[in-house]
Tab-separated table of C-alpha atoms in Angstrom:
chain	number	residue	atom	x	y	z
U	734	UNK	CA	147.507	107.897	-54.407
U	735	UNK	CA	150.178	108.337	-51.707
U	736	UNK	CA	147.799	106.801	-49.171
U	737	UNK	CA	147.247	103.818	-51.480
U	738	UNK	CA	150.952	103.085	-51.598
U	739	UNK	CA	151.306	103.330	-47.822
U	740	UNK	CA	148.276	101.128	-47.251
U	741	UNK	CA	149.460	98.485	-49.702
U	742	UNK	CA	152.702	97.992	-47.795
U	743	UNK	CA	151.232	97.685	-44.289
U	744	UNK	CA	152.849	95.129	-41.995
U	745	UNK	CA	151.772	91.575	-42.749
U	746	UNK	CA	151.556	88.700	-40.263
U	747	UNK	CA	152.034	84.960	-40.220
U	748	UNK	CA	148.861	82.948	-39.660
U	749	UNK	CA	148.190	80.769	-36.636
U	750	UNK	CA	145.223	78.415	-36.225
U	751	UNK	CA	143.315	76.860	-33.365
U	752	UNK	CA	139.973	75.115	-32.836
U	753	UNK	CA	137.730	76.117	-29.934
U	754	UNK	CA	134.330	74.772	-28.920
U	755	UNK	CA	132.369	77.610	-27.337
U	756	UNK	CA	129.267	76.979	-25.256
U	757	UNK	CA	126.252	79.307	-25.276
U	758	UNK	CA	124.546	78.661	-21.950
U	759	UNK	CA	121.673	80.991	-22.851
U	760	UNK	CA	120.611	78.650	-25.671
U	761	UNK	CA	120.520	75.326	-23.888
U	762	UNK	CA	124.312	74.996	-23.680
U	763	UNK	CA	124.600	75.083	-27.453
U	764	UNK	CA	128.092	74.032	-28.583
U	765	UNK	CA	129.663	76.073	-31.366
U	766	UNK	CA	132.797	74.495	-32.817
U	767	UNK	CA	134.876	77.309	-34.237
U	768	UNK	CA	137.968	77.448	-36.440
U	769	UNK	CA	140.028	80.497	-35.518
U	770	UNK	CA	142.871	82.024	-37.515
U	771	UNK	CA	144.984	84.781	-35.996
U	772	UNK	CA	148.152	86.875	-36.462
U	773	UNK	CA	150.975	84.678	-35.202
U	774	UNK	CA	154.656	84.981	-34.450
U	775	UNK	CA	155.168	81.920	-36.665
U	776	UNK	CA	152.704	80.032	-38.848
U	777	UNK	CA	151.282	76.883	-37.267
U	778	UNK	CA	148.817	75.278	-34.865
U	779	UNK	CA	148.285	76.895	-31.455
U	780	UNK	CA	151.384	79.040	-31.873
U	781	UNK	CA	151.797	82.296	-29.912
U	782	UNK	CA	150.259	85.513	-31.165
U	783	UNK	CA	152.324	88.060	-33.023
U	784	UNK	CA	152.894	91.564	-31.739
U	785	UNK	CA	154.561	93.303	-28.850
U	786	UNK	CA	153.305	93.147	-25.266
U	787	UNK	CA	149.925	94.822	-24.989
U	788	UNK	CA	149.196	94.746	-28.707
U	789	UNK	CA	145.618	93.698	-29.449
U	790	UNK	CA	143.750	92.761	-32.624
U	791	UNK	CA	140.151	93.209	-33.821
U	792	UNK	CA	137.976	90.133	-34.334
U	793	UNK	CA	136.049	89.163	-37.469
U	794	UNK	CA	133.407	86.420	-37.256
U	795	UNK	CA	132.543	84.834	-40.623
U	796	UNK	CA	129.374	82.962	-41.602
U	797	UNK	CA	129.652	80.347	-44.365
U	798	UNK	CA	127.274	79.918	-47.299
U	799	UNK	CA	124.548	77.316	-47.736
U	800	UNK	CA	126.024	73.806	-47.645
U	801	UNK	CA	129.546	75.257	-47.512
U	802	UNK	CA	132.369	74.872	-44.981
U	803	UNK	CA	135.025	77.210	-43.673
U	804	UNK	CA	137.788	75.799	-45.892
U	805	UNK	CA	136.075	77.375	-48.923
U	806	UNK	CA	137.116	80.762	-47.574
U	807	UNK	CA	140.854	80.246	-47.324
U	808	UNK	CA	141.597	83.150	-49.670
U	809	UNK	CA	139.590	85.414	-47.357
U	810	UNK	CA	141.293	84.436	-44.116
U	811	UNK	CA	144.717	84.522	-45.776
U	812	UNK	CA	144.138	88.137	-46.842
U	813	UNK	CA	142.451	89.382	-43.679
U	814	UNK	CA	144.567	87.734	-40.970
U	815	UNK	CA	147.777	88.834	-42.689
U	816	UNK	CA	146.661	92.452	-42.135
U	817	UNK	CA	146.276	92.003	-38.378
U	818	UNK	CA	142.818	90.573	-37.673
U	819	UNK	CA	141.516	87.505	-35.870
U	820	UNK	CA	138.915	85.654	-37.966
U	821	UNK	CA	136.603	82.955	-36.604
U	822	UNK	CA	134.473	80.501	-38.589
U	823	UNK	CA	131.636	78.714	-36.744
U	824	UNK	CA	131.023	75.232	-38.164
U	825	UNK	CA	127.370	75.129	-37.121
U	826	UNK	CA	124.390	74.953	-39.510
U	827	UNK	CA	126.403	73.518	-42.407
U	828	UNK	CA	123.588	71.320	-43.754
U	829	UNK	CA	121.385	72.157	-46.750
U	830	UNK	CA	118.527	72.936	-44.318
U	831	UNK	CA	120.178	75.194	-41.730
U	832	UNK	CA	118.428	76.943	-38.852
U	833	UNK	CA	119.254	80.432	-40.028
U	834	UNK	CA	118.026	82.221	-36.905
U	835	UNK	CA	120.355	80.133	-34.749
U	836	UNK	CA	123.197	80.706	-37.187
U	837	UNK	CA	122.786	84.486	-36.908
U	838	UNK	CA	122.774	84.125	-33.122
U	839	UNK	CA	125.947	82.008	-33.318
U	840	UNK	CA	127.700	84.811	-35.185
U	841	UNK	CA	126.535	87.421	-32.673
U	842	UNK	CA	127.529	85.217	-29.727
U	843	UNK	CA	131.029	84.487	-31.004
U	844	UNK	CA	132.007	88.165	-31.040
U	845	UNK	CA	131.569	88.383	-27.272
U	846	UNK	CA	132.914	84.863	-26.695
U	847	UNK	CA	136.222	85.535	-28.445
U	848	UNK	CA	136.615	88.975	-26.905
U	849	UNK	CA	135.918	87.327	-23.532
U	850	UNK	CA	138.885	85.008	-24.062
U	851	UNK	CA	141.109	88.079	-23.940
U	852	UNK	CA	140.192	88.849	-20.328
U	853	UNK	CA	140.653	85.244	-19.151
U	854	UNK	CA	143.941	84.090	-17.719
U	855	UNK	CA	145.933	81.333	-19.380
U	856	UNK	CA	144.252	81.232	-22.795
U	857	UNK	CA	145.930	81.602	-26.165
U	858	UNK	CA	143.996	84.866	-26.572
U	859	UNK	CA	144.746	86.409	-23.160
U	860	UNK	CA	145.241	90.146	-23.644
U	861	UNK	CA	145.245	89.873	-27.465
U	862	UNK	CA	141.668	90.818	-28.537
U	863	UNK	CA	140.422	94.402	-28.588
U	864	UNK	CA	136.845	95.688	-28.472
U	865	UNK	CA	136.388	96.313	-32.211
U	866	UNK	CA	134.593	93.650	-34.267
U	867	UNK	CA	133.094	92.830	-37.630
U	868	UNK	CA	130.553	90.150	-38.474
U	869	UNK	CA	130.993	89.008	-42.052
U	870	UNK	CA	129.593	86.261	-44.233
U	871	UNK	CA	128.793	84.915	-47.673
U	872	UNK	CA	125.448	83.829	-49.161
U	873	UNK	CA	123.117	82.939	-46.255
U	874	UNK	CA	126.064	83.659	-43.963
U	875	UNK	CA	126.168	87.165	-45.398
U	876	UNK	CA	122.493	87.681	-44.599
U	877	UNK	CA	122.869	86.126	-41.138
U	878	UNK	CA	125.809	88.469	-40.498
U	879	UNK	CA	123.440	91.380	-41.011
U	880	UNK	CA	120.741	89.837	-38.828
U	881	UNK	CA	123.377	89.257	-36.127
U	882	UNK	CA	123.641	93.029	-35.799
U	883	UNK	CA	120.244	93.010	-34.101
U	884	UNK	CA	121.353	90.456	-31.527
U	885	UNK	CA	124.603	92.136	-30.512
U	886	UNK	CA	124.831	95.948	-30.369
U	887	UNK	CA	128.557	95.655	-29.547
U	888	UNK	CA	129.337	94.647	-33.142
U	889	UNK	CA	131.254	97.525	-34.744
U	890	UNK	CA	130.573	96.888	-38.421
U	891	UNK	CA	129.048	94.307	-40.783
U	892	UNK	CA	130.391	93.085	-44.140
U	893	UNK	CA	128.186	90.917	-46.327
U	894	UNK	CA	129.252	89.132	-49.525
U	895	UNK	CA	126.433	88.232	-51.934
U	896	UNK	CA	123.793	87.930	-49.191
U	897	UNK	CA	120.757	85.816	-50.084
U	898	UNK	CA	117.353	86.248	-48.520
U	899	UNK	CA	116.883	84.118	-45.421
U	900	UNK	CA	114.289	82.876	-42.970
U	901	UNK	CA	113.980	84.958	-40.816
U	902	UNK	CA	114.026	87.589	-43.545
U	903	UNK	CA	117.185	89.660	-43.853
U	904	UNK	CA	115.202	92.269	-45.818
U	905	UNK	CA	112.628	92.565	-43.024
U	906	UNK	CA	115.385	92.696	-40.390
U	907	UNK	CA	117.471	95.318	-42.208
U	908	UNK	CA	115.679	98.464	-40.927
U	909	UNK	CA	116.634	97.523	-37.357
U	910	UNK	CA	120.354	97.205	-38.139
U	911	UNK	CA	122.309	100.274	-37.044
U	912	UNK	CA	125.926	99.182	-37.534
U	913	UNK	CA	127.888	100.623	-40.446
U	914	UNK	CA	127.550	98.037	-43.207
U	915	UNK	CA	129.136	97.145	-46.531
U	916	UNK	CA	127.550	94.749	-49.023
U	917	UNK	CA	129.564	93.450	-51.991
U	918	UNK	CA	127.791	91.472	-54.696
U	919	UNK	CA	128.543	90.074	-58.144
U	920	UNK	CA	126.955	91.852	-61.078
U	921	UNK	CA	126.270	88.489	-62.751
U	922	UNK	CA	124.918	86.771	-59.634
U	923	UNK	CA	122.320	84.299	-60.937
U	924	UNK	CA	122.062	82.317	-57.663
U	925	UNK	CA	120.861	85.219	-55.530
U	926	UNK	CA	119.952	87.986	-58.027
U	927	UNK	CA	120.613	91.434	-56.603
U	928	UNK	CA	117.109	92.858	-57.049
U	929	UNK	CA	115.497	90.477	-54.557
U	930	UNK	CA	118.549	89.837	-52.393
U	931	UNK	CA	121.585	92.096	-51.910
U	932	UNK	CA	120.057	95.289	-53.329
U	933	UNK	CA	116.785	94.750	-51.469
U	934	UNK	CA	118.691	94.255	-48.209
U	935	UNK	CA	120.838	97.337	-48.828
U	936	UNK	CA	117.851	99.548	-49.591
U	937	UNK	CA	116.135	98.466	-46.366
U	938	UNK	CA	119.186	98.892	-44.099
U	939	UNK	CA	118.724	101.316	-41.229
U	940	UNK	CA	122.461	101.983	-40.832
U	941	UNK	CA	123.615	105.612	-40.934
U	942	UNK	CA	126.578	104.532	-43.042
U	943	UNK	CA	126.099	101.872	-45.678
U	944	UNK	CA	127.766	100.996	-48.981
U	945	UNK	CA	126.702	98.635	-51.771
U	946	UNK	CA	129.293	97.528	-54.343
U	947	UNK	CA	128.517	95.454	-57.428
U	948	UNK	CA	131.527	93.826	-59.113
U	949	UNK	CA	130.984	94.058	-62.853
U	950	UNK	CA	130.740	90.516	-64.236
U	951	UNK	CA	131.214	88.958	-60.798
U	952	UNK	CA	129.308	85.880	-59.687
U	953	UNK	CA	127.753	84.545	-56.505
U	954	UNK	CA	130.210	81.734	-55.774
U	955	UNK	CA	133.519	83.329	-56.763
U	956	UNK	CA	133.804	85.185	-53.459
U	957	UNK	CA	134.862	81.785	-52.106
U	958	UNK	CA	137.278	79.199	-53.423
U	959	UNK	CA	135.772	76.422	-55.533
U	960	UNK	CA	132.970	74.617	-53.685
U	961	UNK	CA	130.963	71.822	-55.279
U	962	UNK	CA	127.636	72.737	-53.656
U	963	UNK	CA	127.782	76.412	-54.589
U	964	UNK	CA	129.216	75.869	-58.044
U	965	UNK	CA	126.627	73.205	-58.870
U	966	UNK	CA	123.897	75.824	-58.409
U	967	UNK	CA	125.800	78.450	-60.362
U	968	UNK	CA	126.606	76.179	-63.313
U	969	UNK	CA	122.916	75.785	-64.180
U	970	UNK	CA	121.981	79.477	-64.403
U	971	UNK	CA	122.849	82.551	-66.405
U	972	UNK	CA	124.508	84.973	-66.766
U	973	UNK	CA	127.829	83.282	-66.123
U	974	UNK	CA	130.711	85.305	-64.641
U	975	UNK	CA	132.796	87.415	-67.004
U	976	UNK	CA	135.674	87.899	-64.536
U	977	UNK	CA	137.879	85.183	-63.073
U	978	UNK	CA	137.595	83.939	-59.505
U	979	UNK	CA	141.038	85.367	-58.701
U	980	UNK	CA	140.095	88.770	-60.091
U	981	UNK	CA	136.774	88.878	-58.211
U	982	UNK	CA	138.528	88.065	-54.952
U	983	UNK	CA	141.200	90.678	-55.631
U	984	UNK	CA	138.561	93.362	-56.255
U	985	UNK	CA	136.710	92.324	-53.099
U	986	UNK	CA	139.795	92.731	-50.931
U	987	UNK	CA	140.624	96.036	-52.582
U	988	UNK	CA	137.521	97.481	-50.954
U	989	UNK	CA	137.080	95.252	-47.931
U	990	UNK	CA	140.525	95.765	-46.398
U	991	UNK	CA	140.395	99.586	-46.271
U	992	UNK	CA	136.819	99.372	-44.928
U	993	UNK	CA	138.006	97.118	-42.095
U	994	UNK	CA	141.051	99.272	-41.454
U	995	UNK	CA	138.883	102.370	-41.140
U	996	UNK	CA	136.169	100.785	-38.998
U	997	UNK	CA	138.272	98.461	-36.816
U	998	UNK	CA	141.628	100.269	-36.621
U	999	UNK	CA	140.472	103.908	-36.650
U	1000	UNK	CA	142.540	104.515	-39.794
U	1001	UNK	CA	140.719	107.443	-41.352
U	1002	UNK	CA	143.137	107.544	-44.284
U	1003	UNK	CA	141.849	104.108	-45.261
U	1004	UNK	CA	138.433	105.734	-45.681
U	1005	UNK	CA	139.857	108.213	-48.174
U	1006	UNK	CA	141.476	105.324	-50.091
U	1007	UNK	CA	138.145	103.518	-50.092
U	1008	UNK	CA	136.225	106.575	-51.328
U	1009	UNK	CA	138.743	107.471	-54.033
U	1010	UNK	CA	138.696	103.917	-55.368
U	1011	UNK	CA	134.891	103.813	-55.400
U	1012	UNK	CA	134.674	107.073	-57.288
U	1013	UNK	CA	137.278	106.183	-59.922
U	1014	UNK	CA	136.940	102.401	-60.349
U	1015	UNK	CA	135.785	101.047	-63.717
U	1016	UNK	CA	135.279	97.454	-62.529
U	1017	UNK	CA	132.491	98.160	-60.010
U	1018	UNK	CA	129.323	100.191	-59.607
U	1019	UNK	CA	128.193	101.388	-56.208
U	1020	UNK	CA	125.609	103.074	-54.021
U	1021	UNK	CA	126.444	104.758	-50.737
U	1022	UNK	CA	124.723	106.613	-47.930
U	1023	UNK	CA	127.349	107.778	-45.426
U	1024	UNK	CA	126.946	111.257	-43.941
U	1025	UNK	CA	130.349	112.622	-42.899
U	1026	UNK	CA	131.711	109.260	-41.694
U	1027	UNK	CA	135.151	110.642	-40.799
U	1028	UNK	CA	135.068	112.751	-37.634
U	1029	UNK	CA	137.700	115.449	-37.881
U	1030	UNK	CA	138.463	116.375	-34.255
U	1031	UNK	CA	140.178	119.471	-32.917
U	1032	UNK	CA	143.293	118.618	-30.850
U	1033	UNK	CA	142.880	118.542	-27.080
U	1034	UNK	CA	145.510	119.242	-24.411
U	1035	UNK	CA	146.575	122.639	-25.754
U	1036	UNK	CA	149.134	124.481	-23.615
U	1037	UNK	CA	151.914	127.050	-23.942
U	1038	UNK	CA	155.393	126.412	-22.499
U	1039	UNK	CA	158.955	127.773	-22.695
U	1040	UNK	CA	157.682	131.364	-22.833
U	1041	UNK	CA	160.369	134.064	-22.982
U	1042	UNK	CA	160.637	137.608	-24.300
U	1043	UNK	CA	160.106	136.829	-27.985
U	1044	UNK	CA	159.102	133.177	-28.365
U	1045	UNK	CA	156.930	130.398	-26.961
U	1046	UNK	CA	156.301	126.728	-27.586
U	1047	UNK	CA	152.743	125.757	-28.525
U	1048	UNK	CA	151.773	122.174	-27.657
U	1049	UNK	CA	148.745	119.922	-28.189
U	1050	UNK	CA	147.792	116.239	-28.110
U	1051	UNK	CA	147.784	114.103	-31.229
U	1052	UNK	CA	144.482	112.963	-32.741
U	1053	UNK	CA	143.859	109.706	-34.583
U	1054	UNK	CA	142.858	111.224	-37.894
U	1055	UNK	CA	145.303	113.840	-39.119
U	1056	UNK	CA	146.983	114.686	-42.387
U	1057	UNK	CA	148.452	117.902	-40.980
U	1058	UNK	CA	147.803	120.505	-38.297
U	1059	UNK	CA	147.205	124.169	-39.065
U	1060	UNK	CA	148.128	127.042	-36.735
U	1061	UNK	CA	147.195	130.673	-36.327
U	1062	UNK	CA	147.935	133.354	-33.713
U	1063	UNK	CA	147.273	137.039	-33.031
U	1064	UNK	CA	147.776	139.844	-30.594
U	1065	UNK	CA	145.065	139.468	-27.954
U	1066	UNK	CA	144.124	143.106	-28.582
U	1067	UNK	CA	143.654	142.508	-32.326
U	1068	UNK	CA	140.741	140.861	-34.173
U	1069	UNK	CA	143.032	139.852	-37.038
U	1070	UNK	CA	144.578	136.370	-37.028
U	1071	UNK	CA	148.003	135.671	-38.497
U	1072	UNK	CA	148.119	132.322	-40.285
U	1073	UNK	CA	151.180	130.173	-39.635
U	1074	UNK	CA	149.798	127.583	-42.042
U	1075	UNK	CA	150.222	123.826	-41.964
U	1076	UNK	CA	152.948	122.335	-39.787
U	1077	UNK	CA	152.763	118.597	-40.545
U	1078	UNK	CA	151.865	115.984	-37.957
U	1079	UNK	CA	154.099	117.292	-35.166
U	1080	UNK	CA	152.359	118.172	-31.903
U	1081	UNK	CA	154.350	121.284	-30.985
U	1082	UNK	CA	155.525	124.453	-32.683
U	1083	UNK	CA	158.036	127.156	-31.715
U	1084	UNK	CA	156.437	130.548	-32.266
U	1085	UNK	CA	159.154	133.204	-32.704
U	1086	UNK	CA	159.643	136.923	-33.477
U	1087	UNK	CA	157.114	137.955	-30.827
U	1088	UNK	CA	156.993	141.310	-29.047
U	1089	UNK	CA	158.225	141.748	-25.476
U	1090	UNK	CA	155.631	141.747	-22.697
U	1091	UNK	CA	152.613	141.307	-25.006
U	1092	UNK	CA	149.545	139.068	-24.704
U	1093	UNK	CA	148.927	136.655	-27.592
U	1094	UNK	CA	146.175	134.208	-28.562
U	1095	UNK	CA	146.710	131.054	-30.607
U	1096	UNK	CA	144.609	128.248	-32.034
U	1097	UNK	CA	145.198	124.964	-33.838
U	1098	UNK	CA	142.981	122.804	-35.988
U	1099	UNK	CA	143.209	119.384	-37.623
U	1100	UNK	CA	143.264	118.855	-41.374
U	1101	UNK	CA	142.174	115.266	-41.914
U	1102	UNK	CA	142.652	114.671	-45.642
U	1103	UNK	CA	145.397	115.359	-48.152
U	1104	UNK	CA	143.127	117.610	-50.215
U	1105	UNK	CA	142.420	119.825	-47.172
U	1106	UNK	CA	138.668	119.588	-47.701
U	1107	UNK	CA	137.929	118.115	-44.258
U	1108	UNK	CA	138.955	120.258	-41.285
U	1109	UNK	CA	138.034	120.398	-37.622
U	1110	UNK	CA	136.946	123.630	-36.017
U	1111	UNK	CA	139.605	125.886	-34.543
U	1112	UNK	CA	138.436	125.034	-31.032
U	1113	UNK	CA	139.067	127.268	-28.050
U	1114	UNK	CA	141.901	129.758	-28.213
U	1115	UNK	CA	144.787	129.726	-25.740
U	1116	UNK	CA	146.308	132.929	-24.347
U	1117	UNK	CA	149.801	133.700	-23.059
U	1118	UNK	CA	151.979	136.733	-22.419
U	1119	UNK	CA	155.634	137.019	-23.376
U	1120	UNK	CA	158.216	137.960	-20.774
U	1121	UNK	CA	159.166	141.576	-20.146
U	1122	UNK	CA	162.017	143.320	-18.361
U	1123	UNK	CA	160.033	143.056	-15.116
U	1124	UNK	CA	157.923	139.899	-15.453
U	1125	UNK	CA	158.434	136.415	-16.751
U	1126	UNK	CA	156.234	135.011	-19.487
U	1127	UNK	CA	153.106	133.131	-18.443
U	1128	UNK	CA	150.107	131.283	-19.801
U	1129	UNK	CA	146.672	132.680	-19.014
U	1130	UNK	CA	144.755	129.764	-17.539
U	1131	UNK	CA	141.386	128.957	-19.041
U	1132	UNK	CA	139.703	125.558	-18.757
U	1133	UNK	CA	139.889	123.884	-22.130
U	1134	UNK	CA	136.504	123.047	-23.540
U	1135	UNK	CA	135.737	119.725	-25.139
U	1136	UNK	CA	134.630	119.904	-28.743
U	1137	UNK	CA	131.547	117.757	-29.352
U	1138	UNK	CA	130.520	116.655	-32.821
U	1139	UNK	CA	127.219	115.141	-33.937
U	1140	UNK	CA	127.286	112.745	-36.842
U	1141	UNK	CA	125.364	112.366	-39.080
U	1142	UNK	CA	123.353	115.569	-39.105
U	1143	UNK	CA	120.754	115.523	-40.635
U	1144	UNK	CA	119.963	111.897	-39.767
U	1145	UNK	CA	117.147	109.386	-39.597
U	1146	UNK	CA	117.184	109.820	-35.821
U	1147	UNK	CA	120.181	107.596	-35.106
U	1148	UNK	CA	123.351	109.592	-34.522
U	1149	UNK	CA	126.495	109.736	-32.395
U	1150	UNK	CA	127.905	112.386	-30.088
U	1151	UNK	CA	131.695	112.185	-30.329
U	1152	UNK	CA	134.629	114.004	-28.782
U	1153	UNK	CA	138.253	113.635	-27.750
U	1154	UNK	CA	137.848	114.425	-24.047
U	1155	UNK	CA	140.357	116.409	-22.014
U	1156	UNK	CA	139.555	114.394	-18.880
U	1157	UNK	CA	137.082	111.827	-17.568
U	1158	UNK	CA	134.594	114.287	-16.069
U	1159	UNK	CA	131.100	112.703	-16.004
U	1160	UNK	CA	128.736	114.255	-18.520
U	1161	UNK	CA	125.064	114.184	-19.361
U	1162	UNK	CA	123.295	114.466	-22.690
U	1163	UNK	CA	119.709	115.592	-23.183
U	1164	UNK	CA	117.756	115.890	-26.412
U	1165	UNK	CA	114.848	118.331	-26.624
U	1166	UNK	CA	112.262	118.777	-29.363
U	1167	UNK	CA	111.420	122.179	-30.813
U	1168	UNK	CA	108.825	122.939	-28.093
U	1169	UNK	CA	111.267	122.160	-25.285
U	1170	UNK	CA	110.094	118.654	-24.360
U	1171	UNK	CA	112.922	116.382	-23.250
U	1172	UNK	CA	112.898	113.174	-25.347
U	1173	UNK	CA	116.255	111.625	-24.304
U	1174	UNK	CA	118.458	111.912	-21.232
U	1175	UNK	CA	121.626	109.909	-20.568
U	1176	UNK	CA	124.454	110.100	-18.030
U	1177	UNK	CA	127.942	108.977	-19.035
U	1178	UNK	CA	131.062	108.191	-17.017
U	1179	UNK	CA	133.821	108.168	-19.640
U	1180	UNK	CA	136.507	105.494	-19.358
U	1181	UNK	CA	138.412	106.517	-22.499
U	1182	UNK	CA	139.340	109.860	-24.030
U	1183	UNK	CA	137.633	108.969	-27.314
U	1184	UNK	CA	133.897	109.394	-26.702
U	1185	UNK	CA	131.386	107.911	-29.152
U	1186	UNK	CA	127.895	107.801	-27.654
U	1187	UNK	CA	124.955	106.582	-29.748
U	1188	UNK	CA	121.541	108.245	-29.484
U	1189	UNK	CA	118.331	107.008	-31.085
U	1190	UNK	CA	115.325	109.285	-31.591
U	1191	UNK	CA	114.117	107.429	-34.685
U	1192	UNK	CA	110.679	106.967	-33.095
U	1193	UNK	CA	110.234	110.731	-32.735
U	1194	UNK	CA	108.592	112.863	-35.463
U	1195	UNK	CA	110.727	114.500	-38.142
U	1196	UNK	CA	111.847	118.024	-37.347
U	1197	UNK	CA	114.398	120.118	-35.450
U	1198	UNK	CA	115.842	118.942	-32.119
U	1199	UNK	CA	118.434	120.319	-29.729
U	1200	UNK	CA	121.213	118.289	-28.088
U	1201	UNK	CA	122.429	119.712	-24.779
U	1202	UNK	CA	125.723	118.341	-23.422
U	1203	UNK	CA	126.706	119.139	-19.819
U	1204	UNK	CA	130.331	118.390	-18.931
U	1205	UNK	CA	131.512	119.925	-15.671
U	1206	UNK	CA	131.051	123.662	-16.039
U	1207	UNK	CA	130.797	123.396	-19.814
U	1208	UNK	CA	127.405	123.443	-21.504
U	1209	UNK	CA	127.262	122.762	-25.240
U	1210	UNK	CA	124.017	122.959	-27.229
U	1211	UNK	CA	123.705	121.947	-30.888
U	1212	UNK	CA	120.806	121.799	-33.312
U	1213	UNK	CA	120.087	118.612	-35.220
U	1214	UNK	CA	117.612	117.730	-37.919
U	1215	UNK	CA	115.689	114.453	-37.996
U	1216	UNK	CA	114.477	113.611	-41.473
């Protein structure tokens, strides 16, 4: 519950607004008028962004429901933008007979279009949009948000509120959607009943991480503010909602905000909040298929400094997901490790009471959750020798190996190879089947220390495969299982 308190009091932002007409040249110069809300220094029209120099924000693109307009979703943009997100509402396909394929393509297009504004000079968004994104929507917009995942592989995650079956079919499209997805529906949805809409889409989703939440007593239309078109449909069917609109929206944000924080801001603690709430909540039911979604990474950049006769300073680089670090050390001549224990979130530790002129090994690992149930491996050990009467202390050089993780494993054939890299050495990844036939080969030139490389062997038969990672002189081979 400590995490919940911290998360609830995250910095909030004022809300700025602008209107932009984007043009998709690939679809006959299709114009997409878009209402954009963003974190602002002061509330208003076309006001400057909030944040310090260099600070960037993730983008959320939102698809409206059938016959609805963006203003019906004011409660959503008020909640989301205040937490540090840009949210864009395309105004296309707002009739009662929308072209749903084009609408899905609009949503996919806008992610790149808004991120592209960040790299242009002299725009309101110059330097303010990062590479993380979510496509979200309600009703047909919720289904089109999912379909958009097929059109734009750069989309980070998808969030769908009460999706209704579309043409083209969201259910038929779902197996080809790989982005982590969350679907939230009302338990009393009589406009788009779950069995043939939201649940059917969820069951068909090909994503390695997916969550379905049903709000007990919630309705189809109460995700939005009052809208005459939506509410006219809902007023003629049963069951009627047994929770208020305000309560349904509050419950929605209780789950949606930590999901976005985890997926778009790399806040792994938000995932633990999300999971704890799911498992203890009495106002929702849920289904989930997420294999080890939080990657607990061993710290990189380990080195030993300030070595003297009886002490040394152990240093390492910080990782994004950490509750505490844990240390151990030993005499290099001994097989028995001495546990220092947890040391908090600091990235150095003074090791004292050492013997003179003796070689020592040490190792550090990351503990990612408060309950200490999710730990990284210990990684490679580091060796140093304390100073003696004749010699100064020194670190024994050994190239630090990168730790590569595969997630999920087992999988349906779609998985990621992830690591916090020590440098930007080019690497290659090969996947072999159990008889030694190479089925995948990729070369990578890392541009960031955080590596997350997607591999797809879903078309290969079920069985055991081997992933071989070559990085400089390091060769890492891991076994994976395809269901």
